[in-house]
PDB file of C-alpha atoms in Angstrom:
ATOM      1  CA  ALA A   7      17.533 -11.496  21.841  1.00  0.00           C
ATOM      2  CA  ALA A   8      14.225 -13.210  23.174  1.00  0.00           C
ATOM      3  CA  VAL A   9      12.218 -10.259  22.185  1.00  0.00           C
ATOM      4  CA  LEU A  10      13.637 -10.313  18.546  1.00  0.00           C
ATOM      5  CA  ARG A  11      12.849 -14.341  18.539  1.00  0.00           C
ATOM      6  CA  SER A  12       9.378 -13.932  19.781  1.00  0.00           C
ATOM      7  CA  GLY A  13       8.828 -11.122  16.885  1.00  0.00           C
ATOM      8  CA  ALA A  14      10.284 -13.085  14.437  1.00  0.00           C
ATOM      9  CA  GLN A  15       7.999 -16.104  15.539  1.00  0.00           C
ATOM     10  CA  TYR A  16       4.980 -13.859  15.600  1.00  0.00           C
ATOM     11  CA  ARG A  17       5.695 -12.996  12.145  1.00  0.00           C
ATOM     12  CA  ARG A  18       6.121 -16.484  10.895  1.00  0.00           C
ATOM     13  CA  ASP A  19       2.916 -17.641  12.736  1.00  0.00           C
ATOM     14  CA  ARG A  20       1.048 -14.547  11.113  1.00  0.00           C
ATOM     15  CA  MET A  21       2.125 -15.333   7.716  1.00  0.00           C
ATOM     16  CA  ASP A  22       1.131 -19.049   7.893  1.00  0.00           C
ATOM     17  CA  ALA A  23      -2.533 -17.935   9.380  1.00  0.00           C
ATOM     18  CA  ALA A  24      -5.513 -19.051   7.470  1.00  0.00           C
ATOM     19  CA  ASP A  25      -6.456 -15.682   6.275  1.00  0.00           C
ATOM     20  CA  MET A  26      -3.107 -15.152   4.506  1.00  0.00           C
ATOM     21  CA  ILE A  27      -3.282 -15.541   0.898  1.00  0.00           C
ATOM     22  CA  SER A  28      -0.656 -15.548  -2.020  1.00  0.00           C
ATOM     23  CA  THR A  29      -0.292 -12.813  -4.690  1.00  0.00           C
ATOM     24  CA  ASP A  30      -1.695 -15.230  -7.116  1.00  0.00           C
ATOM     25  CA  ASP A  31      -4.919 -15.872  -4.996  1.00  0.00           C
ATOM     26  CA  ALA A  32      -5.256 -12.112  -4.135  1.00  0.00           C
ATOM     27  CA  ALA A  33      -5.105 -11.552  -7.906  1.00  0.00           C
ATOM     28  CA  ALA A  34      -7.804 -13.959  -8.413  1.00  0.00           C
ATOM     29  CA  LEU A  35      -9.993 -12.605  -5.656  1.00  0.00           C
ATOM     30  CA  ALA A  36      -9.415  -9.002  -7.058  1.00  0.00           C
ATOM     31  CA  GLY A  37     -10.129  -9.966 -10.667  1.00  0.00           C
ATOM     32  CA  THR A  38      -6.561  -8.873 -11.718  1.00  0.00           C
ATOM     33  CA  THR A  39      -3.095 -10.088 -12.396  1.00  0.00           C
ATOM     34  CA  ARG A  40      -0.220 -10.558  -9.916  1.00  0.00           C
ATOM     35  CA  VAL A  41       1.809  -7.829 -11.501  1.00  0.00           C
ATOM     36  CA  THR A  42      -1.080  -5.340 -10.352  1.00  0.00           C
ATOM     37  CA  VAL A  43      -1.400  -6.685  -6.864  1.00  0.00           C
ATOM     38  CA  ASN A  44       2.177  -6.473  -6.440  1.00  0.00           C
ATOM     39  CA  ALA A  45       2.175  -2.750  -7.740  1.00  0.00           C
ATOM     40  CA  TRP A  46      -0.674  -2.278  -5.255  1.00  0.00           C
ATOM     41  CA  ILE A  47       1.423  -3.407  -2.524  1.00  0.00           C
ATOM     42  CA  LYS A  48       4.318  -1.082  -3.461  1.00  0.00           C
ATOM     43  CA  ASN A  49       1.792   1.894  -3.644  1.00  0.00           C
ATOM     44  CA  GLY A  50      -0.065   1.406  -0.424  1.00  0.00           C
ATOM     45  CA  ARG A  51      -3.198   0.324  -2.192  1.00  0.00           C
ATOM     46  CA  CYS A  52      -3.153  -3.183  -0.733  1.00  0.00           C
ATOM     47  CA  ILE A  53      -1.325  -4.958   2.600  1.00  0.00           C
ATOM     48  CA  GLY A  54       1.547  -7.269   1.426  1.00  0.00           C
ATOM     49  CA  VAL A  55       3.925  -8.682   3.862  1.00  0.00           C
ATOM     50  CA  SER A  56       7.348 -10.341   2.301  1.00  0.00           C
ATOM     51  CA  ASN A  57       6.988 -14.024   2.389  1.00  0.00           C
ATOM     52  CA  LEU A  58      10.503 -15.498   2.975  1.00  0.00           C
ATOM     53  CA  ARG A  59       9.941 -18.243   0.605  1.00  0.00           C
ATOM     54  CA  ARG A  60       8.820 -15.930  -2.137  1.00  0.00           C
ATOM     55  CA  GLY A  61       6.812 -12.573  -3.036  1.00  0.00           C
ATOM     56  CA  PHE A  62       4.264 -11.686  -0.478  1.00  0.00           C
ATOM     57  CA  LYS A  63       1.321 -12.755   1.707  1.00  0.00           C
ATOM     58  CA  LEU A  64      -1.686 -10.840   2.084  1.00  0.00           C
ATOM     59  CA  PRO A  65      -4.604 -10.858   4.589  1.00  0.00           C
ATOM     60  CA  ARG A  66      -7.869 -12.026   2.559  1.00  0.00           C
ATOM     61  CA  TRP A  67     -10.002  -9.707   4.564  1.00  0.00           C
ATOM     62  CA  GLN A  68      -8.520  -6.578   3.116  1.00  0.00           C
ATOM     63  CA  PHE A  69     -10.640  -7.162   0.118  1.00  0.00           C
ATOM     64  CA  GLU A  70     -14.022  -7.002   1.888  1.00  0.00           C
ATOM     65  CA  PRO A  71     -16.014  -3.876   1.058  1.00  0.00           C
ATOM     66  CA  ALA A  72     -15.402  -2.251   4.538  1.00  0.00           C
ATOM     67  CA  ILE A  73     -11.669  -2.349   4.357  1.00  0.00           C
ATOM     68  CA  TRP A  74     -10.666  -2.225   0.614  1.00  0.00           C
ATOM     69  CA  PRO A  75     -11.601   1.644   0.093  1.00  0.00           C
ATOM     70  CA  VAL A  76      -9.891   2.507   3.177  1.00  0.00           C
ATOM     71  CA  LEU A  77      -6.416   1.002   2.637  1.00  0.00           C
ATOM     72  CA  GLN A  78      -4.926   3.832   0.612  1.00  0.00           C
ATOM     73  CA  PRO A  79      -6.175   6.673   2.433  1.00  0.00           C
ATOM     74  CA  LEU A  80      -5.065   4.757   5.781  1.00  0.00           C
ATOM     75  CA  ALA A  81      -1.478   4.267   4.288  1.00  0.00           C
ATOM     76  CA  LYS A  82      -1.220   7.979   3.537  1.00  0.00           C
ATOM     77  CA  CYS A  83      -2.254   8.678   7.109  1.00  0.00           C
ATOM     78  CA  LEU A  84      -0.213   6.674   8.799  1.00  0.00           C
ATOM     79  CA  GLY A  85       2.680   7.821   6.432  1.00  0.00           C
ATOM     80  CA  THR A  86       3.673   4.188   5.389  1.00  0.00           C
ATOM     81  CA  ASN A  87       3.192   1.348   2.619  1.00  0.00           C
ATOM     82  CA  ASP A  88       4.986  -1.151   4.844  1.00  0.00           C
ATOM     83  CA  GLY A  89       2.545  -4.105   5.197  1.00  0.00           C
ATOM     84  CA  TRP A  90       3.396  -5.097   8.689  1.00  0.00           C
ATOM     85  CA  GLN A  91       2.685  -1.497   9.853  1.00  0.00           C
ATOM     86  CA  LEU A  92      -0.632  -1.329   7.987  1.00  0.00           C
ATOM     87  CA  MET A  93      -1.663  -4.649   9.497  1.00  0.00           C
ATOM     88  CA  ALA A  94      -0.565  -4.056  12.823  1.00  0.00           C
ATOM     89  CA  PHE A  95      -2.581  -0.807  12.912  1.00  0.00           C
ATOM     90  CA  LEU A  96      -5.677  -2.630  11.824  1.00  0.00           C
ATOM     91  CA  GLU A  97      -5.338  -5.633  14.090  1.00  0.00           C
ATOM     92  CA  SER A  98      -4.428  -3.753  17.189  1.00  0.00           C
ATOM     93  CA  ALA A  99      -7.152  -2.677  19.681  1.00  0.00           C
ATOM     94  CA  ALA A 100      -7.370   0.975  20.224  1.00  0.00           C
ATOM     95  CA  THR A 101      -8.944   2.830  23.298  1.00  0.00           C
ATOM     96  CA  ALA A 102     -10.029   5.439  20.875  1.00  0.00           C
ATOM     97  CA  LEU A 103     -12.291   2.854  19.281  1.00  0.00           C
ATOM     98  CA  ASP A 104     -13.571   1.491  22.722  1.00  0.00           C
ATOM     99  CA  GLY A 105     -10.937  -1.211  22.513  1.00  0.00           C
ATOM    100  CA  LYS A 106     -11.862  -2.607  19.201  1.00  0.00           C
ATOM    101  CA  THR A 107      -9.371  -3.029  16.391  1.00  0.00           C
ATOM    102  CA  PRO A 108      -9.719  -0.395  13.526  1.00  0.00           C
ATOM    103  CA  ARG A 109     -10.469  -3.279  11.025  1.00  0.00           C
ATOM    104  CA  ALA A 110     -13.340  -4.587  13.630  1.00  0.00           C
ATOM    105  CA  ALA A 111     -14.464  -0.806  13.909  1.00  0.00           C
ATOM    106  CA  LEU A 112     -14.698  -0.381  10.151  1.00  0.00           C
ATOM    107  CA  GLU A 113     -16.473  -3.649   9.601  1.00  0.00           C
ATOM    108  CA  GLN A 114     -19.202  -2.596  12.383  1.00  0.00           C
ATOM    109  CA  GLY A 115     -19.749   0.611  10.783  1.00  0.00           C
ATOM    110  CA  VAL A 116     -17.549   3.178  12.683  1.00  0.00           C
ATOM    111  CA  ALA A 117     -17.084   6.137  10.632  1.00  0.00           C
ATOM    112  CA  LEU A 118     -13.885   6.130   8.422  1.00  0.00           C
ATOM    113  CA  GLU A 119     -12.783   9.659   9.391  1.00  0.00           C
ATOM    114  CA  ARG A 120     -12.841   8.289  12.913  1.00  0.00           C
ATOM    115  CA  VAL A 121     -10.161   5.642  11.853  1.00  0.00           C
ATOM    116  CA  LEU A 122      -8.228   8.053   9.934  1.00  0.00           C
ATOM    117  CA  ILE A 123      -8.031  10.672  12.722  1.00  0.00           C
ATOM    118  CA  LEU A 124      -6.474   7.779  14.880  1.00  0.00           C
ATOM    119  CA  ALA A 125      -4.091   6.685  12.181  1.00  0.00           C
ATOM    120  CA  THR A 126      -2.995  10.258  11.657  1.00  0.00           C
ATOM    121  CA  ALA A 127      -2.494  10.624  15.552  1.00  0.00           C
ATOM    122  CA  GLU A 128      -0.530   7.120  15.598  1.00  0.00           C
ATOM    123  CA  ALA A 129       1.863   8.634  12.806  1.00  0.00           C
ATOM    124  CA  HIS A 130       2.922  11.652  14.897  1.00  0.00           C
TER     125      HIS A 130
END
């Protein structure tokens, strides 16, 4: 029960973090509509996590040029469109990336292929 509570608290804290934005904010940032952002979430084109209050929350950093084009291939390699799983993969340190998170590695210029190979290995 304690593990479940700590996991639930982590999710609440993560959704309240400063880098999480609403679908309306994401639409404005991407120059599109909330309907399109919701479709992107459903199709693994972007990361969205269910907001208990309403809709989704999205990490702002995914719209950065080093991350944005990677999301759909990454979702395919991981075999999921689940926002929590995609975000957990991108934000978890990986030994195969010299202890960097996949997000940090991509932002620092690590080859996309290396991150996708890691994602494929994680999915199996």
